Coordinates of C-alpha atoms in Angstrom, one line a residue:
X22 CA -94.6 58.3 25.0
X23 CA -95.1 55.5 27.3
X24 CA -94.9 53.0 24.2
X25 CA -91.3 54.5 23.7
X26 CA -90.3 53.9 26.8
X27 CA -91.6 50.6 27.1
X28 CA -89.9 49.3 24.1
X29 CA -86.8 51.4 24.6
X30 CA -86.6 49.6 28.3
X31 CA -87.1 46.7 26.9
X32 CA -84.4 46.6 24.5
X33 CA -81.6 47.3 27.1
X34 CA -83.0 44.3 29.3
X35 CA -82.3 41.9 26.3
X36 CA -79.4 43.7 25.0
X37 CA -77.6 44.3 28.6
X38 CA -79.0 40.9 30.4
X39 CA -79.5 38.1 27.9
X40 CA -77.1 39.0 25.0
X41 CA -74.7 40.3 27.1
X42 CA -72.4 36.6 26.9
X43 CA -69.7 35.9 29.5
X44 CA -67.0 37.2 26.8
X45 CA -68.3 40.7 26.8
X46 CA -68.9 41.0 30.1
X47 CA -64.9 40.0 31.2
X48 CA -63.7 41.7 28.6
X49 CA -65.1 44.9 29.4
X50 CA -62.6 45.1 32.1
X51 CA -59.6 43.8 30.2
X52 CA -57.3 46.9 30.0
X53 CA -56.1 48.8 27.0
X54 CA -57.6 48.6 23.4
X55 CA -58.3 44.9 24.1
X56 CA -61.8 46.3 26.9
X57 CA -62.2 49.5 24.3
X58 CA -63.2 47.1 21.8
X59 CA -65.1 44.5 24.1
X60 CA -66.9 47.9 25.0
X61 CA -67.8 49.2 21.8
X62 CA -69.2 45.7 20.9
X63 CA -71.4 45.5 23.5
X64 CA -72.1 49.6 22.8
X65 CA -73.6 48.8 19.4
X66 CA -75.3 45.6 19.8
X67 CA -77.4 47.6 22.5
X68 CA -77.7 50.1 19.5
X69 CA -79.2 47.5 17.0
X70 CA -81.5 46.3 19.6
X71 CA -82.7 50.0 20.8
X72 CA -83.2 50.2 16.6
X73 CA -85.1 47.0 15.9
X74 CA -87.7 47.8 19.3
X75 CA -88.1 51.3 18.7
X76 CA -88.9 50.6 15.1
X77 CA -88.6 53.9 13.4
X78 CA -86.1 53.6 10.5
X79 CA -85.6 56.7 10.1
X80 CA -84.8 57.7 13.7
X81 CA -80.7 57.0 14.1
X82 CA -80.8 59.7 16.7
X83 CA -81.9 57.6 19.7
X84 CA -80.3 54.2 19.0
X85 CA -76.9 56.2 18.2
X86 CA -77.2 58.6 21.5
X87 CA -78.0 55.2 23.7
X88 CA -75.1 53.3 21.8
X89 CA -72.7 55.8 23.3
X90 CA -73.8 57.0 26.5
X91 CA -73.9 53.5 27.5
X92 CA -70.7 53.0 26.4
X93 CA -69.4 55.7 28.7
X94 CA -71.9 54.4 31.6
X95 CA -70.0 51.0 31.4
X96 CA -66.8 52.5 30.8
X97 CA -67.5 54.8 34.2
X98 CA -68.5 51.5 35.9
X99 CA -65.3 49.4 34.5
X100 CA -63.0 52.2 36.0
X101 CA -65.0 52.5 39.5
X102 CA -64.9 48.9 40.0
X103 CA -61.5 48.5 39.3
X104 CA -60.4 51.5 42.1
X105 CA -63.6 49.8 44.5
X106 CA -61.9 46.3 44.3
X107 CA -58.7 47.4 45.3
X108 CA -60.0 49.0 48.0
X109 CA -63.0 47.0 49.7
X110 CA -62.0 43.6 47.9
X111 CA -65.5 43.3 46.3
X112 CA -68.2 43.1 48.9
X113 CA -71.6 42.3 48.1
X114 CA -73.0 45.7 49.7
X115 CA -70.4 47.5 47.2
X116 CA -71.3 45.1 44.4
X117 CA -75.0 45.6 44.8
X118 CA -74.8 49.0 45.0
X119 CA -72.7 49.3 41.6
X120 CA -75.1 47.1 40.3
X121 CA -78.5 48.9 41.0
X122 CA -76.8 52.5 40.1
X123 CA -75.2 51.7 37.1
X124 CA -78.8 50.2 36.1
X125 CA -80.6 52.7 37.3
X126 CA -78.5 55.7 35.3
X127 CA -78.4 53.6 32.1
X128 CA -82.4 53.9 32.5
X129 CA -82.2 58.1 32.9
X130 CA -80.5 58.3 29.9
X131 CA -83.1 56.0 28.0
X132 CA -85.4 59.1 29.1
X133 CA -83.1 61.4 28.3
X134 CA -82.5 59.7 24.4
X135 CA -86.8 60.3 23.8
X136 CA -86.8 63.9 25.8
X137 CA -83.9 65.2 23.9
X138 CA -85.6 63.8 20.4
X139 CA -89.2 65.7 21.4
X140 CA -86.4 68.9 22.1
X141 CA -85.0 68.4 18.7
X142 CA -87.3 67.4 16.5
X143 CA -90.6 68.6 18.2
X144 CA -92.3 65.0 18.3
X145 CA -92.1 62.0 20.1
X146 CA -90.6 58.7 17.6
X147 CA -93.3 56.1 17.5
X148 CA -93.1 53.3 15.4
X149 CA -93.7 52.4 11.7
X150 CA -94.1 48.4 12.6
X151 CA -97.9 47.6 11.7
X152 CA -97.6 44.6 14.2
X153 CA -100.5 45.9 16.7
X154 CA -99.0 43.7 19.4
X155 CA -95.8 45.5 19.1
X156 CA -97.7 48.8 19.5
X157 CA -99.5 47.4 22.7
X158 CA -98.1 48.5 26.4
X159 CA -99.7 45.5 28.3
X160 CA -97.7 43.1 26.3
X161 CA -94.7 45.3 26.4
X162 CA -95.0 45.5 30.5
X163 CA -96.2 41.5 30.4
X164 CA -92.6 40.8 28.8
X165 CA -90.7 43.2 30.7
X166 CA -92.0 41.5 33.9
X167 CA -91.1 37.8 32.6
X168 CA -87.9 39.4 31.6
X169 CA -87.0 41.1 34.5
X170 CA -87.2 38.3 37.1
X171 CA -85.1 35.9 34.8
X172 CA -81.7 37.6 34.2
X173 CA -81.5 41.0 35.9
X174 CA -83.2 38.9 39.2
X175 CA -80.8 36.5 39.0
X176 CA -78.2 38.5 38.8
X177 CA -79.1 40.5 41.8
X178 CA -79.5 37.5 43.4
X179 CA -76.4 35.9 43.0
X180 CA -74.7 39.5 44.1
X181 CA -76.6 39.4 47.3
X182 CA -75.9 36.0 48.3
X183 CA -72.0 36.3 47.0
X184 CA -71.2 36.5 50.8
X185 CA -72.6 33.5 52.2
X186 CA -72.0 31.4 49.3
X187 CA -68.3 32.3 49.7
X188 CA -68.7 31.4 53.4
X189 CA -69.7 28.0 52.8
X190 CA -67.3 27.0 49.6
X191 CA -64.2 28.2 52.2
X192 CA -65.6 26.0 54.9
X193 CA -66.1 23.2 52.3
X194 CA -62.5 23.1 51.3
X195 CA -61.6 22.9 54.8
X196 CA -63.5 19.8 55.6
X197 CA -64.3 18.3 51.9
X198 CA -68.1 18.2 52.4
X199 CA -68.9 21.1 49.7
X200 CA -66.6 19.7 47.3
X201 CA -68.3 16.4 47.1
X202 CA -72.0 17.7 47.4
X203 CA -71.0 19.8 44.6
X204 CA -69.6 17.5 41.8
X205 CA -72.8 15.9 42.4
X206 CA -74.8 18.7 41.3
X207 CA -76.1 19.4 37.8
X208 CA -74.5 22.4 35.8
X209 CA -76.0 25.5 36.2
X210 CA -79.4 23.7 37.8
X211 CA -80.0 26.3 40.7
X212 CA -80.2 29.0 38.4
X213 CA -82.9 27.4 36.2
X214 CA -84.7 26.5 39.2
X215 CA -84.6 29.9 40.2
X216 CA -85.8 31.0 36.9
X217 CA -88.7 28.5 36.9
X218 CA -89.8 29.3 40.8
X219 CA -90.0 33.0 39.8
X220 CA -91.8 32.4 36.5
X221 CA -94.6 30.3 38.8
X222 CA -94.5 32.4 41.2
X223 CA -95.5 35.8 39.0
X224 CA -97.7 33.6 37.0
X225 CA -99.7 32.8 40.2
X226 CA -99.8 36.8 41.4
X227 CA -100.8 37.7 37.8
X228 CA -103.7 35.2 37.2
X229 CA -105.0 36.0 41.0
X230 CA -103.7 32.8 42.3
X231 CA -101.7 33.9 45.3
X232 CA -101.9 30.5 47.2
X233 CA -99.9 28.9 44.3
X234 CA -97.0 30.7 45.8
X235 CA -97.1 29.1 49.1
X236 CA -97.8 26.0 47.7
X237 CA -94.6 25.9 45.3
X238 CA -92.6 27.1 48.9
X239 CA -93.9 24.2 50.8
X240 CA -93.2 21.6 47.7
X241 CA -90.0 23.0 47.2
X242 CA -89.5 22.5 51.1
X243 CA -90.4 19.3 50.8
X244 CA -87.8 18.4 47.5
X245 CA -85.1 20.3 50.1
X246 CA -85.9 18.1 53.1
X247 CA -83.8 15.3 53.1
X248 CA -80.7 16.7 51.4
X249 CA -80.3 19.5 53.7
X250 CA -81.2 16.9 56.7
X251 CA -78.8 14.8 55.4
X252 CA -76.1 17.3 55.3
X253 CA -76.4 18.6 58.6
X254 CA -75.4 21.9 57.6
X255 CA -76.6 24.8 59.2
X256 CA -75.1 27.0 56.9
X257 CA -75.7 25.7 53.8
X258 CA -80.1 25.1 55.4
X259 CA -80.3 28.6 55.6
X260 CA -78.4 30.1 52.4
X261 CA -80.9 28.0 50.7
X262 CA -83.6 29.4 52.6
X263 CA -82.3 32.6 51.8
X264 CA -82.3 32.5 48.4
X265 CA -85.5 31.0 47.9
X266 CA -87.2 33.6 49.7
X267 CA -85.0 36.6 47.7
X268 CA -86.4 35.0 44.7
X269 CA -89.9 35.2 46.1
X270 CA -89.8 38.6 47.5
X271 CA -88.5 39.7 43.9
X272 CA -91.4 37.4 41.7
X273 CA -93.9 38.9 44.2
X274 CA -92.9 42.6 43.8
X275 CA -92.7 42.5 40.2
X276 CA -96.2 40.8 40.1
X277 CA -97.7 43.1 42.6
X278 CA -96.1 46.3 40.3
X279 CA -97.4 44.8 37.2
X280 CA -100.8 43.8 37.8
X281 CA -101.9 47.6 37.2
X282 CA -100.4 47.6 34.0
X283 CA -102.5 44.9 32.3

């Protein structure tokens, strides 16, 4: 049962998070048959991956009743967000909360695929793949953790320092400092650094090596010095700060939560 779930959990993270490519995710909320079909794209590739991880090929049951119900989840979401922008203009508190429900009930109904199965058919699916590693729950909960503070982590991230990070692009178009500062920046290198300081960081909690944490703070501190010195910007000091430490609160959690696992 737990191997199911596991594998089943696992499949959404890759299929919703990391194959889930920036076309999909705006054209969900194009309107007409133009999102439908966005939608139902994104609808079957997470039923090809719940397929492959589950690994039962005769069980269509599962992978179809995930295909659609997530379908409808997203659909349910497209629609809310839509009547929620037009309303409250997209805060982050709105946006985080959309986020962490619609996650949360695309994961009940991941339960609810295996319960209704054990309902219908009287036994659990397990799978036919004779690859022992892919039968094993410590590896599946190793690479749920690694996955889980790359994407989804980020993700959350980014939603719950959308606020600040809008503060301080207005105020750099009003006096030209964020503008510069930022064509000087590398394409998309905060986010990799994110995802490297969080795979350290659970790396460190995992092999009992909590004071690696506090060291990668302090030499990331260092690396920080001088350009936030230099730019004598309050603001922009502390949404850095910020985000750093949202990083390190999520690496430490999921390390703490998984340690029991392995």
């Amino acid at each position: 049962m737990m191997n199911v779930l596991l594998r089943l959990v696992g499949a959404h993270i890759i299929a919703d998070f990391f194959l889930q490519i920036d076309a999909i995710n705006v054209g969900k909320y194009k309107r007409g048959g133009e999102g439908i079909m966005w939608l139902l794209l994104h609808g079957i590739i997470h039923g090809v991956i719940a397929y492959l991880c589950l690994g039962q090929w005769d069980n269509w049951f599962v992978p179809i009743f995930i295909m659609f119900t997530h379908m409808l989840i997203d659909f349910a979401k497209v629609e809310y967000t839509r009547c929620y922008s037009q309303k409250k203009c997209q805060q982050t508190k709105g946006e985080t909360f959309i986020f962490l429900i619609d996650q949360l009930v695309h994961l009940l109904f991941i339960f609810l695929s295996v319960y209704l199965f054990w309902l219908l058919y009287g036994n659990l699916p397990t799978s036919y793949c004779g690859i022992s590693l892919f039968n094993n729950n410590r590896i599946w909960s190793f690479v749920i953790g690694y996955m889980i503070i790359l994407k989804p982590a980020g993700i959350l991230i980014a939603i719950l320092t959308k606020r600040w990070r809008n503060e301080i692009h207005d105020d750099g178009k009003k006096d030209g400092a964020l503008v510069n500062r930022d064509s000087d920046s590398l394409v998309n290198a905060g986010a990799w650094i994110g995802y490297c300081e969080r795979i350290i960081a659970l790396t460190c909690i995992l092999m009992n090596c909590v004071e690696g944490v506090g060291f990668l703070l302090a030499a990331k501190s260092i690396f920080r010095f001088g350009d936030l010195k230099e730019s004598k910007d309050t603001k922009l000091t502390e949404y850095v700060l910020l985000g750093t430490l949202l990083s390190m609160t999520v690496a430490i959690c999921v390390g703490f939560l998984l340690k029991p696992l392995l």
